[in-house]
Short mmCIF file of C-alpha atoms and ligand atoms in Angstrom, two decimals:
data_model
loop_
_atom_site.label_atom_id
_atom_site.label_comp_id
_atom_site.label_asym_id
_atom_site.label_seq_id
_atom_site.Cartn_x
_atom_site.Cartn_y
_atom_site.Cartn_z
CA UNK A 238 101.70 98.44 253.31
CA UNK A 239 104.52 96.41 251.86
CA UNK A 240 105.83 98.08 249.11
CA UNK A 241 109.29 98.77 248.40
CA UNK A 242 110.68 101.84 246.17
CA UNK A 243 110.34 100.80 243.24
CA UNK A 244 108.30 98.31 242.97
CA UNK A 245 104.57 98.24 241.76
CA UNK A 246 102.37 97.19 244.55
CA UNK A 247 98.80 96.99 245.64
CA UNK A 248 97.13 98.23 248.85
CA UNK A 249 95.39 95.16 250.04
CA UNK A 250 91.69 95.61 251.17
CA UNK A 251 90.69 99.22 250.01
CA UNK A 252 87.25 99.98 249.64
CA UNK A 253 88.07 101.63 246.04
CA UNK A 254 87.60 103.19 243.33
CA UNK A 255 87.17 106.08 245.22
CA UNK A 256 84.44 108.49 244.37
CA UNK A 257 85.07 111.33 242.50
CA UNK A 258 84.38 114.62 243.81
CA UNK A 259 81.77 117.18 242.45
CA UNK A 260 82.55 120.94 243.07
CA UNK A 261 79.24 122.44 241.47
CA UNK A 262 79.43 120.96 237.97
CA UNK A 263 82.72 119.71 237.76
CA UNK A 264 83.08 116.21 238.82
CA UNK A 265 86.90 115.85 239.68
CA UNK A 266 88.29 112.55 238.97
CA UNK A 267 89.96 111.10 240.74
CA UNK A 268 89.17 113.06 243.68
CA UNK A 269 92.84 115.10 244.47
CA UNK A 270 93.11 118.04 244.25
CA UNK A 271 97.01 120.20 243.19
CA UNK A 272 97.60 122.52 246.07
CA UNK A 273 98.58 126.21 245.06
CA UNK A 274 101.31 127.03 246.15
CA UNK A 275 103.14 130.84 245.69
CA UNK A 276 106.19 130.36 244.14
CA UNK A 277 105.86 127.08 242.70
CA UNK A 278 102.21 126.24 240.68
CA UNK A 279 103.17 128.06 238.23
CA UNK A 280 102.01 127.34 234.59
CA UNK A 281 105.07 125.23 233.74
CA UNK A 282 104.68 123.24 236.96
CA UNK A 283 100.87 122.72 236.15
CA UNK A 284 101.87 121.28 232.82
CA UNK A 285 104.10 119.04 233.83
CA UNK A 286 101.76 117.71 236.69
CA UNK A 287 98.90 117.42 233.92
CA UNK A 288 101.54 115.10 231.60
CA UNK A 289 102.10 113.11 234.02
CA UNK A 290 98.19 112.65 235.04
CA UNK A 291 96.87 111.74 238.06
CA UNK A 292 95.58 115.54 239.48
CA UNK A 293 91.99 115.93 239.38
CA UNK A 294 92.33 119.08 239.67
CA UNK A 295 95.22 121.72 239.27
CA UNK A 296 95.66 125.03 240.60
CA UNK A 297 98.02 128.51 240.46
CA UNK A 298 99.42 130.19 242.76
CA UNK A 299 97.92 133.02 245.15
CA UNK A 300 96.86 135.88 243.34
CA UNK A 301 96.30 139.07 244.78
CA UNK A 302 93.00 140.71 244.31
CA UNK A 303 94.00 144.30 244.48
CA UNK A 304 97.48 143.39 242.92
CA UNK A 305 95.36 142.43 240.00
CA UNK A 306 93.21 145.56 239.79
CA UNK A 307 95.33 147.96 240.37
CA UNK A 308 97.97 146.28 237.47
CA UNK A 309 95.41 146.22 234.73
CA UNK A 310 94.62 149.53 236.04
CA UNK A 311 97.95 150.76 235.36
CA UNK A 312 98.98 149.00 232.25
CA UNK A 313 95.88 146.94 230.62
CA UNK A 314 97.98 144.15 231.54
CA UNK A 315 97.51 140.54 234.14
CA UNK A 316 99.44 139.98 237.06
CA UNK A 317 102.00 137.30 236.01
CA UNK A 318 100.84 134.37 238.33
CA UNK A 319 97.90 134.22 235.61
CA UNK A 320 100.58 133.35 233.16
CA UNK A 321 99.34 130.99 230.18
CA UNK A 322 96.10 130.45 232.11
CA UNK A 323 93.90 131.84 229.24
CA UNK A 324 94.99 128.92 227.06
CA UNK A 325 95.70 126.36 229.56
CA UNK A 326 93.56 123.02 229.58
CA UNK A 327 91.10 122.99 231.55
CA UNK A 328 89.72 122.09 234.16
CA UNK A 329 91.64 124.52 236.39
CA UNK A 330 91.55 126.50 239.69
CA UNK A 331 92.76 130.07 240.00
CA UNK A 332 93.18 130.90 243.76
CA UNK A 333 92.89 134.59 245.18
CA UNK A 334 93.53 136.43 248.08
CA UNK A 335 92.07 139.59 249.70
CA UNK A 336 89.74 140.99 252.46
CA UNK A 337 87.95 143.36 250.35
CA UNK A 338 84.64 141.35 249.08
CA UNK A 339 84.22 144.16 246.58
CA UNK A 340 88.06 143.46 245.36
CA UNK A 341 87.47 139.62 245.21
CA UNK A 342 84.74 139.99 242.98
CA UNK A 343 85.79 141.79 240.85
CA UNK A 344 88.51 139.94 239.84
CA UNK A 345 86.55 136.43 240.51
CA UNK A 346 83.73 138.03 237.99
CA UNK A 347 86.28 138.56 235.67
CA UNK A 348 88.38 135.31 236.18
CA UNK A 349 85.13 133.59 235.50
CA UNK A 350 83.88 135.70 232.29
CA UNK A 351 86.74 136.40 230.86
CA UNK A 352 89.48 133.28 231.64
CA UNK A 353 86.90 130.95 231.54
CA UNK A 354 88.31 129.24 234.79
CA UNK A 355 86.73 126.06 236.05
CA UNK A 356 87.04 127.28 240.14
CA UNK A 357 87.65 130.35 241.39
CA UNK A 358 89.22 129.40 245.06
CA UNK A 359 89.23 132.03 247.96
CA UNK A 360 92.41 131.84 250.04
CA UNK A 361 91.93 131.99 253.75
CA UNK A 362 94.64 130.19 254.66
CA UNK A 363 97.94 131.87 254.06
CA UNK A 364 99.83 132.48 257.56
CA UNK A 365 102.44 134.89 255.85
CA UNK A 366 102.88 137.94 257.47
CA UNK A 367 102.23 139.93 254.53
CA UNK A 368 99.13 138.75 254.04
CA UNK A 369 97.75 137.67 257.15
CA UNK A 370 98.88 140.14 259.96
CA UNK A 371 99.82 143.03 257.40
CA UNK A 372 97.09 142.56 254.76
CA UNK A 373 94.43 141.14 256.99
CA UNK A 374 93.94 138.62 254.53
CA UNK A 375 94.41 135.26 254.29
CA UNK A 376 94.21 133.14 257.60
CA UNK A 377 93.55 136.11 259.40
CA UNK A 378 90.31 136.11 258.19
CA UNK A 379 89.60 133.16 260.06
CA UNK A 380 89.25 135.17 263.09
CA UNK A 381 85.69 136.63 261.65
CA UNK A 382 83.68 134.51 260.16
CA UNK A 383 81.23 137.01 259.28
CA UNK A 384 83.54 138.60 257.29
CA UNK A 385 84.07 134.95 255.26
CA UNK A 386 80.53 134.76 254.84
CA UNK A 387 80.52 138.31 253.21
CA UNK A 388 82.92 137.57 250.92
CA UNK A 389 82.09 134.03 249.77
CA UNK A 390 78.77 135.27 248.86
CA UNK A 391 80.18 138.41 246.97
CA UNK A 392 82.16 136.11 245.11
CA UNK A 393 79.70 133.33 244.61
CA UNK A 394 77.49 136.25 243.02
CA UNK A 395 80.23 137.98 240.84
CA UNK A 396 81.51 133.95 239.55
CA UNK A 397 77.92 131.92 239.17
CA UNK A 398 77.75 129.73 237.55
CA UNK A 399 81.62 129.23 237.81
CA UNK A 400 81.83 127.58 241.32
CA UNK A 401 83.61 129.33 244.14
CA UNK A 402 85.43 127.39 246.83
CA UNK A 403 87.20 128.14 249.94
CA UNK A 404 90.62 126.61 251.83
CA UNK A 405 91.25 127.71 255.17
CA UNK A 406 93.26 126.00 258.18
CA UNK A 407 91.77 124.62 261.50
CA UNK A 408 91.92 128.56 262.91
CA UNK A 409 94.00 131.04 264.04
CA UNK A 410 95.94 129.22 266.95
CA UNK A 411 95.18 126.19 268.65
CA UNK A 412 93.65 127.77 271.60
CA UNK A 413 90.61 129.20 268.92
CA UNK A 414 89.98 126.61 266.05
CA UNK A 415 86.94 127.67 264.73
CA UNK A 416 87.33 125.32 261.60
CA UNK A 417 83.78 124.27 262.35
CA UNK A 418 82.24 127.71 262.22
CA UNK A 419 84.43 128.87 259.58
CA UNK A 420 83.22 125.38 257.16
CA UNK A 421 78.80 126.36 257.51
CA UNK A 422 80.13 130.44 257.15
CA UNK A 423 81.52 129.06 253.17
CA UNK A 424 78.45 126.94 253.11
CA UNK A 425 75.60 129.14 253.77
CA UNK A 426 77.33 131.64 251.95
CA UNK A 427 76.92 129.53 248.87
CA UNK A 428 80.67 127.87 247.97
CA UNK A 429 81.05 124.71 246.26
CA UNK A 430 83.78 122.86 248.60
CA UNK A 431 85.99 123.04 251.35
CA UNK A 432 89.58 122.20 251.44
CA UNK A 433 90.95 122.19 255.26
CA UNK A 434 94.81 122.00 255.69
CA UNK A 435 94.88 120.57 259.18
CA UNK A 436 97.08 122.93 261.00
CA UNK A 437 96.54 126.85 262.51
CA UNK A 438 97.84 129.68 261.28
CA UNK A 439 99.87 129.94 264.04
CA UNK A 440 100.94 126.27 263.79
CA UNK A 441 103.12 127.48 260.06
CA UNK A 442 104.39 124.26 259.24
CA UNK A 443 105.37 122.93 262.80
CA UNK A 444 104.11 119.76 263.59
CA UNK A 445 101.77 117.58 261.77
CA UNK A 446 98.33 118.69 260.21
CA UNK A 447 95.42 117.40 262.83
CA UNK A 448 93.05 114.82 260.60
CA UNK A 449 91.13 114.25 263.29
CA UNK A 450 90.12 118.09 263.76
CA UNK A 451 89.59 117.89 259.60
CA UNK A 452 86.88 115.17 259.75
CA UNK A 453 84.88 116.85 262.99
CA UNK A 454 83.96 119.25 260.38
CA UNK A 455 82.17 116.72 257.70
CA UNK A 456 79.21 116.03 259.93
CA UNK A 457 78.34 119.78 259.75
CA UNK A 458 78.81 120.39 256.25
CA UNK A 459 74.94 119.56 254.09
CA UNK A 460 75.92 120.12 251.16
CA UNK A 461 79.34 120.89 249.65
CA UNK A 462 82.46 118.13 249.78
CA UNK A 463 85.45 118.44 252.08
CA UNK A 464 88.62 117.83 250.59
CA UNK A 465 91.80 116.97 253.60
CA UNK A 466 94.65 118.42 253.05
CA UNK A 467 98.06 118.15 255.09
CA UNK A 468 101.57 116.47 254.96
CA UNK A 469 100.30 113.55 252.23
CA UNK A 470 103.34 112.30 251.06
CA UNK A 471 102.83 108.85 249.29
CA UNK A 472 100.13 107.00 247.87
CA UNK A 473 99.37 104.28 250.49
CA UNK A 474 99.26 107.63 252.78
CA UNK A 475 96.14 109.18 250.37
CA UNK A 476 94.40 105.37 250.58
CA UNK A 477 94.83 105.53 254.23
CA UNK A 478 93.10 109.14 254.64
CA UNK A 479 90.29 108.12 252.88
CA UNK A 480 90.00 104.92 254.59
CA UNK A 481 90.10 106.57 258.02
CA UNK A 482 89.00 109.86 257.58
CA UNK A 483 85.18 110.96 256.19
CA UNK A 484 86.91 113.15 253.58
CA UNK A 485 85.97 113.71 249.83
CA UNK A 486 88.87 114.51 248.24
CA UNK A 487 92.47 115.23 249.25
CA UNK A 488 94.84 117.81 248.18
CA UNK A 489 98.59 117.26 247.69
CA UNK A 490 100.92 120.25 248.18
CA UNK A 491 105.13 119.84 248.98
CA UNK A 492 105.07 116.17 248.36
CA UNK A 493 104.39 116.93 244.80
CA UNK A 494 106.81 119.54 244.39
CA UNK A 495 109.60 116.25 244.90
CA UNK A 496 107.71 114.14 243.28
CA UNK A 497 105.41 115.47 240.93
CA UNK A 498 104.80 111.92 239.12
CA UNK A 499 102.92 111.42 242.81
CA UNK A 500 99.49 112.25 241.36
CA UNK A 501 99.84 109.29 238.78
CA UNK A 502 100.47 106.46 241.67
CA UNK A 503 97.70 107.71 243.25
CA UNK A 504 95.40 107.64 241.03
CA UNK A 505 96.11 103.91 240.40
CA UNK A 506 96.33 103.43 244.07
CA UNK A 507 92.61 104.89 244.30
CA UNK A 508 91.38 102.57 241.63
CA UNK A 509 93.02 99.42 243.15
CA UNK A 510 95.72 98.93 240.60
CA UNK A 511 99.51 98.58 241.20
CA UNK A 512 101.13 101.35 241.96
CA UNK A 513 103.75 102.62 239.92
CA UNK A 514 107.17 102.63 240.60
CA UNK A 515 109.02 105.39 241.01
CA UNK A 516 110.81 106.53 238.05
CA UNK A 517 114.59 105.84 237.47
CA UNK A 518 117.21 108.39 238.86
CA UNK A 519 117.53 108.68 234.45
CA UNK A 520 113.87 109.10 234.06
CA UNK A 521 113.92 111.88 236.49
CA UNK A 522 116.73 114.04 235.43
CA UNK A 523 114.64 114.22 231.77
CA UNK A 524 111.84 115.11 233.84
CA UNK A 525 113.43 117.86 235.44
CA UNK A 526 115.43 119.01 232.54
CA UNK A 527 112.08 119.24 230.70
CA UNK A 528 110.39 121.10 233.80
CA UNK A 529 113.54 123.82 233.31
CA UNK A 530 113.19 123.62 229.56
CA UNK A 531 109.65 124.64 230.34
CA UNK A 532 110.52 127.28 233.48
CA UNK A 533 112.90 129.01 230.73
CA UNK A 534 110.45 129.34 228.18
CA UNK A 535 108.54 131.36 230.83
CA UNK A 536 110.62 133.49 232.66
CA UNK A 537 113.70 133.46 230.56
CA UNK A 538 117.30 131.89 231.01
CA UNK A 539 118.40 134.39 233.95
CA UNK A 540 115.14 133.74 236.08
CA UNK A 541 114.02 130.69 234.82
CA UNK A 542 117.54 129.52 236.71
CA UNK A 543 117.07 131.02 239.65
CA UNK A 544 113.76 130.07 239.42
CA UNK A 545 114.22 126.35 239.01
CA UNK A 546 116.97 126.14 241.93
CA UNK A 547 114.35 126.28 244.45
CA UNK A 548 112.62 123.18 242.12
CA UNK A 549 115.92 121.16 241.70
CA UNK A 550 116.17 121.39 245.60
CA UNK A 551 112.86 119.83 245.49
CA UNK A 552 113.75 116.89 243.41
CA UNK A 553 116.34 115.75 245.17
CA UNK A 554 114.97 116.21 248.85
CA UNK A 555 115.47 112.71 250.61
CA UNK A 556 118.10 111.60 247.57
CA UNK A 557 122.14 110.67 248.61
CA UNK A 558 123.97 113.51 247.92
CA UNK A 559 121.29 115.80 247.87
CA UNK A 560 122.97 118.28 250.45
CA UNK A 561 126.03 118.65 248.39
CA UNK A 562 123.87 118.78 245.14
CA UNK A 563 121.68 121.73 246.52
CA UNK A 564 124.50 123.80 247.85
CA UNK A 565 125.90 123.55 244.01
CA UNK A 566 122.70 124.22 242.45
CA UNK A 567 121.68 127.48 244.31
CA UNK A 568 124.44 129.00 242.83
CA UNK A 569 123.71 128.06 238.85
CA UNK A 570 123.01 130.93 237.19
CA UNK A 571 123.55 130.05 233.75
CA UNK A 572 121.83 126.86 231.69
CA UNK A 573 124.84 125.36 231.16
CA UNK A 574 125.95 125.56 235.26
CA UNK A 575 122.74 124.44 235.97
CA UNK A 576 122.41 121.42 233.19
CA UNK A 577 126.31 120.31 234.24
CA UNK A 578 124.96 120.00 237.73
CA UNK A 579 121.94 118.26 237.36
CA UNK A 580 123.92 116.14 235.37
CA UNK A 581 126.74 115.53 237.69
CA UNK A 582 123.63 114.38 240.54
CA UNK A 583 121.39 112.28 238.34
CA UNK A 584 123.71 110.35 236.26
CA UNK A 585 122.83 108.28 233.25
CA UNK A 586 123.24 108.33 229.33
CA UNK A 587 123.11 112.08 227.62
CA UNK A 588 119.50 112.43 225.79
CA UNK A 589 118.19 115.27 223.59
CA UNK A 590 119.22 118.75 224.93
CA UNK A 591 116.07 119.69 226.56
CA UNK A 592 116.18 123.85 227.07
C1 LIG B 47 106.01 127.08 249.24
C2 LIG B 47 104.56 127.01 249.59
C3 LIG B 47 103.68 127.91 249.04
C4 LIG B 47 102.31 127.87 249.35
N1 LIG B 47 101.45 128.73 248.75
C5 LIG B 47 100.12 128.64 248.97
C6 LIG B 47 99.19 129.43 248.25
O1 LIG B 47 99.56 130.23 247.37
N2 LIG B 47 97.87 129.28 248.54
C7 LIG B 47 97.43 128.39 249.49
O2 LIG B 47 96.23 128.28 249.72
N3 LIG B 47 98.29 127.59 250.16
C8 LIG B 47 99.61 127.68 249.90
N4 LIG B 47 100.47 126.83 250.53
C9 LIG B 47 99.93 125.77 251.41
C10 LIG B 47 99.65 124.49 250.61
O3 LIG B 47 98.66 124.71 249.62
C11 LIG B 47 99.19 123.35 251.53
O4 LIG B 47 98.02 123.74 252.18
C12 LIG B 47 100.24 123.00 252.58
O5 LIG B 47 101.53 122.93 252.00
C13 LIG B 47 99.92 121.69 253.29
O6 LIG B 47 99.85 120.63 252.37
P1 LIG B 47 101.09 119.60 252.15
O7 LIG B 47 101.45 119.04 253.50
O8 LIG B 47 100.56 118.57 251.21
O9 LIG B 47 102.21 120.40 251.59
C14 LIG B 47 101.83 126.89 250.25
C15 LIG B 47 102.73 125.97 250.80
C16 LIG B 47 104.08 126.01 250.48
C17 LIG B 47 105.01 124.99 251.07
#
């Protein structure tokens, strides 16, 4: 597309602004979508994706349904993946995971009454063990649709008006993508969109997510949008998906996690205006330093640094040095270790002690 790191640029001949996306009455603009993802979307993550603009639409991590019943049932208190979501700006999607429609309700009814959340997003995706194979959950639901049509409209029931959507894969394995089937199950069964991440459970992470098999599915779907999803990892990349592919919306997952000022370029990408250059190697170290300052305030000093290793691997993925940098980092365990070493990778003058 012509542009160089760094450097603002336009993509030449798009046929945007793109659209946003409606999921029941939220219109989200511009139409990407924040991918959960366990371990990571956390609250402090969230915030620092929604300063830097550009994400439609946010989202947690996984939450277990029972996980979540059986904690308040035991101490009147929230799992912690719902951390700060009470007073977090909105709008904002809280994903959950289960196979019990009863389960998923309950905790969707209550996500909607209670945490006023904009979505409520039903996880059949997830090819972990321990939820798919062990917890029948997740992407192992795939394998009945009936039983995602049961629970969608359970949910859809407990939530209304809030709207309830679904993400799923292509199918189980490659030999039985059912993707199709799967997309007018979470339709009839009343949800508000569709996310597809273009891969089988089986597939994990291995190869690369299947666009193609993502758009067979919009001629089927009447009524609700379908948002892409799958290894999106720069802005001319999101212009090209919607120029080739009948999607509504696209969600962003790891490519945000190294650069979470992503969103921003492209959201001026999708309007036709110059995208933003990436940020300095200084500009960045504040922005991590402020996305531990924030992880800290969370979980504390001890976990918040173990906590943010996995992050500061993140940042520096594809950066010189970043092998040597990573092997130092997942062994910080205090502030200062970790600060020092963040310090010694992304040089550049001192600024306000940020945690
Ligand atoms: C570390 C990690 C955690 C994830 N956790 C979740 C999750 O909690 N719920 C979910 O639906 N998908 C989860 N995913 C999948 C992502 O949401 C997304 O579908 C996938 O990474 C493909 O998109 P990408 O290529 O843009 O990363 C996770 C992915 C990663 C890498």
């Amino acid at each position: 597309m012509g542009c160089k790191n760094g450097m603002s640029c336009v993509i030449a001949g798009t046929r945007f602004p793109a659209k946003p996306l409606r999921i029941g009455p939220l219109l989200v603009n511009p139409p990407v979508l924040q991918a959960p993802m366990a371990g990571f979307t956390n609250y402090a993550f969230r915030q620092l994706v929604r300063q830097l603009g550009g994400a439609g639409l946010p989202a947690t991590e996984m939450v277990s349904a029972r996980g979540f019943l059986e904690i308040d049932r035991r101490s009147d208190a929230f799992p912690e993946r719902l951390w700060g979501v009470q007073d977090e700006q909105r709008p904002l999607a809280v994903q959950i995971w289960d196979n019990d429609p009863a389960a998923l309700a309950a905790v969707g009814r209550r996500l909607a009454r209670e945490f006023r959340v904009t979505v409520v997003d039903i996880n059949f995706g997830c090819p972990v063990r321990d939820v798919s194979e062990k917890a029948r959950s997740g992407s192992y639901l795939l394998r009945d649709p009936d039983r995602v049509s049961q629970i969608v409209a359970r949910v859809v029931q407990a939530c209304a008006p809030v709207p309830v959507t679904a993400k799923i894969r292509l199918g189980w394995t490659r030999a039985t993508i059912n993707a199709v089937e799967v997309a007018e199950a979470v339709e009839e069964a009343g949800g508000a969109a569709l996310t597809v991440h273009g891969r089988t459970a089986a597939d994990g992470f291995r190869g690369s997510a299947d666009w193609e098999r993502i758009a067979e599915i919009k001629p089927h779907l009447k009524r609700i949008p379908l948002v892409g999803n799958g290894d999106l990892k720069t802005a001319q990349d999101v212009v090209e998906a919607f120029r080739r592919y009948p999607v509504d919306g696209v969600m962003i997952g790891r490519a945000a996690l190294s650069k979470p000022w992503l969103f921003h370029q492209v959201q001026a990408a999708l309007a036709g205006e110059p995208i933003p250059p990436e940020p300095t190697p200084d500009a960045q170290r504040q922005l991590l330093l402020d996305h531990y300052g924030m992880i800290v305030r969370q979980f504390g000093p001890k976990r918040g640094t173990i906590l943010m290793r996995r992050h500061a691997c993140c940042y520096a993925r594809g950066e010189q040095g970043a092998r040597a940098f990573r092997g130092r980092v997942s062994r910080a365990s205090t502030p200062e270790e970790f600060v020092e070493t963040v310090r010694l990778f992304f040089p550049g003058p001192d600024k306000a002690e940020s945690t």
